[in-house]
mmCIF file of C-alpha atoms in Angstrom:
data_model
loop_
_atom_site.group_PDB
_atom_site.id
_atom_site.type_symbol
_atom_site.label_atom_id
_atom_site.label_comp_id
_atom_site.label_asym_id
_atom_site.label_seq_id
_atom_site.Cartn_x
_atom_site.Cartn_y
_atom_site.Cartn_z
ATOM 1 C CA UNK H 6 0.000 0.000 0.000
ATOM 2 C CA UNK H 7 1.374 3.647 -0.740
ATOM 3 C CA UNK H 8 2.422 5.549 1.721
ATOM 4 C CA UNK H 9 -0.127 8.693 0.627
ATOM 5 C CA UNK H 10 -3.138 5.682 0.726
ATOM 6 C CA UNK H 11 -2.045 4.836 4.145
ATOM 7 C CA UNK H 12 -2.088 7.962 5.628
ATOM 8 C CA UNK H 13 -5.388 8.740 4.282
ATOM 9 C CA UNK H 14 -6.734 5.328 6.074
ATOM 10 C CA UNK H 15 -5.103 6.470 9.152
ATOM 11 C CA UNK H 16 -6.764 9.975 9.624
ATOM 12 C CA UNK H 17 -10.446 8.357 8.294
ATOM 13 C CA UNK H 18 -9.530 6.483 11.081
ATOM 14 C CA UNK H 19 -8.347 9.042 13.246
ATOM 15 C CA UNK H 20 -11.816 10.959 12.985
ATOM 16 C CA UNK H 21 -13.861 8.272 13.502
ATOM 17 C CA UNK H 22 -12.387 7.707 16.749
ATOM 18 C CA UNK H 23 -11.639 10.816 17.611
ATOM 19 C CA UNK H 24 -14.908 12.826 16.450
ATOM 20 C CA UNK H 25 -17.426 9.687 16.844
ATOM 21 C CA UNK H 26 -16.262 8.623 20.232
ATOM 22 C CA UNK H 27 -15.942 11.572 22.010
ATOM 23 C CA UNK H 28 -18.886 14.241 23.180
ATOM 24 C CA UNK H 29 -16.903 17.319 21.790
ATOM 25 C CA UNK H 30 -17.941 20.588 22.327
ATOM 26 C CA UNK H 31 -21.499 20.509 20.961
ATOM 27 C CA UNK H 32 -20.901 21.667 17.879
ATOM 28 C CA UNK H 33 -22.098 18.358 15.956
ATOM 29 C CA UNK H 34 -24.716 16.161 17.208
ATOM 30 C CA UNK H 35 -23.509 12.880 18.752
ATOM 31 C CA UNK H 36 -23.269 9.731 16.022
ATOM 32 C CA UNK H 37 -23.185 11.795 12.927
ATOM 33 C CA UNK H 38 -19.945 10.620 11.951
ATOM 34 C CA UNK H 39 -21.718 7.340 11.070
ATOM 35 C CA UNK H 40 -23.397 9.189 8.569
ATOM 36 C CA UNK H 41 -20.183 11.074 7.158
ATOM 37 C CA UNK H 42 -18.160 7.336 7.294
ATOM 38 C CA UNK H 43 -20.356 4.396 7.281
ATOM 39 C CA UNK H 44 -21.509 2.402 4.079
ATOM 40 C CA UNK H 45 -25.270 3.361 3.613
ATOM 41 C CA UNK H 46 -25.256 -0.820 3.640
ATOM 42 C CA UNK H 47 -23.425 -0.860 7.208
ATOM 43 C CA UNK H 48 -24.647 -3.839 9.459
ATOM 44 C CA UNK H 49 -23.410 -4.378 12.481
ATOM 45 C CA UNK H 50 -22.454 -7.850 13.396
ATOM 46 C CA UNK H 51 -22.416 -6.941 17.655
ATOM 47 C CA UNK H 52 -25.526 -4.681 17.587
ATOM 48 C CA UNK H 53 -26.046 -5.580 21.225
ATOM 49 C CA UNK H 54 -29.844 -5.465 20.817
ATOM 50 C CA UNK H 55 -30.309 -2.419 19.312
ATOM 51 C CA UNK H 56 -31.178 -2.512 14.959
ATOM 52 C CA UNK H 57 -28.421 -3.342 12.766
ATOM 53 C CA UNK H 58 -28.318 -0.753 10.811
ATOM 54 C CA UNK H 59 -26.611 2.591 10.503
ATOM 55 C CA UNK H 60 -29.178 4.071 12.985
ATOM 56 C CA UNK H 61 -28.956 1.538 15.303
ATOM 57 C CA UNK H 62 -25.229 2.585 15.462
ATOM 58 C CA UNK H 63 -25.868 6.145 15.767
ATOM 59 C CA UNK H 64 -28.467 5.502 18.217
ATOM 60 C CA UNK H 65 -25.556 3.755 20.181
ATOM 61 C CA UNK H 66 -23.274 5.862 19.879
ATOM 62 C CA UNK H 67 -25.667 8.905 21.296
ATOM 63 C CA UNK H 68 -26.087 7.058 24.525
ATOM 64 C CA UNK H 69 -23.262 5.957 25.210
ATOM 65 C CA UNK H 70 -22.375 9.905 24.978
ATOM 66 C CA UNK H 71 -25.345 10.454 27.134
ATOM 67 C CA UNK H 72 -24.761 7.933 29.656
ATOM 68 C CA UNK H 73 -20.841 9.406 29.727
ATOM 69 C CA UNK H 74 -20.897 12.612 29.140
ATOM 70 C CA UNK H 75 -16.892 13.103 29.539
ATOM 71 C CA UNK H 76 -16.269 10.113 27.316
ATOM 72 C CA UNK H 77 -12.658 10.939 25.529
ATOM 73 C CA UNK H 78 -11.352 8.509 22.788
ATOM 74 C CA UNK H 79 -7.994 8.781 21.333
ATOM 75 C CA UNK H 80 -5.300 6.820 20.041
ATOM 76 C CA UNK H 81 -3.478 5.012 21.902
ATOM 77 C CA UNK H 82 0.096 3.163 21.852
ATOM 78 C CA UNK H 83 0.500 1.089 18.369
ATOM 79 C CA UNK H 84 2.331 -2.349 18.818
ATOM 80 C CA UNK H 85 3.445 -4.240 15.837
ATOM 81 C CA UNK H 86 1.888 -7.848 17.259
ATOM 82 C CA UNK H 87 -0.919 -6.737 19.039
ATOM 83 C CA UNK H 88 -2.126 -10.502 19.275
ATOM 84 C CA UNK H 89 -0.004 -12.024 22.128
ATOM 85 C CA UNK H 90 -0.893 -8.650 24.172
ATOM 86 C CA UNK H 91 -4.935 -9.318 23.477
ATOM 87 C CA UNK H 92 -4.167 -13.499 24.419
ATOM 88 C CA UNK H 93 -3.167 -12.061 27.630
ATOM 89 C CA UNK H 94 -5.155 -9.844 28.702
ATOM 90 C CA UNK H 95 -8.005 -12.152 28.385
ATOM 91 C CA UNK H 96 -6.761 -14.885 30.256
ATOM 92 C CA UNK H 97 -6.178 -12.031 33.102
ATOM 93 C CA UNK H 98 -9.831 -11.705 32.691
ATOM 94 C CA UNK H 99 -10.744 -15.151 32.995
ATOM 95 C CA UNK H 100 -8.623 -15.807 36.029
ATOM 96 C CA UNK H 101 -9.990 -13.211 38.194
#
């Protein structure tokens, strides 16, 4: 992948962390990054009881920001073999 492709992946993903995760200042409503980002054909495969859909999402995603208010998302440390760190920390959460 070129370099230019792979920095535009990285800031799409950037801002949807970033701007969908986070309550902000207002400016935007809550969950309407799902409309800027999301396939119009989204489904969600972990819905968690709510629709499938791109609403369902959104709907989410609003309150979730509701329910946390000073919810803050960001990026956080990048390893290069995140697997062995993800095998571990779920046995930690089975042993306890």
């Amino acid at each position: 992948m070129a370099d230019d492709a792979r920095e535009q992946l990285a800031a799409i993903a950037r801002r949807w962390v970033e701007e969908g995760w986070c309550a902000g200042d207002g400016s935007r409503p809550a969950g309407t990054i799902v409309d800027e980002l999301h396939h119009p054909d989204f489904i969600d495969h972990d819905s968690g009881g709510r629709a499938a859909d791109n609403a369902g999402f959104r709907a989410g995603i609003v309150a979730l920001l509701a329910a946390f208010p000073d919810l803050e998302a960001r990026r956080g440390r990048r390893w290069s073999n995140p697997a062995p760190l993800r095998r571990r920390k779920w046995c930690q959460q089975w042993r306890t």
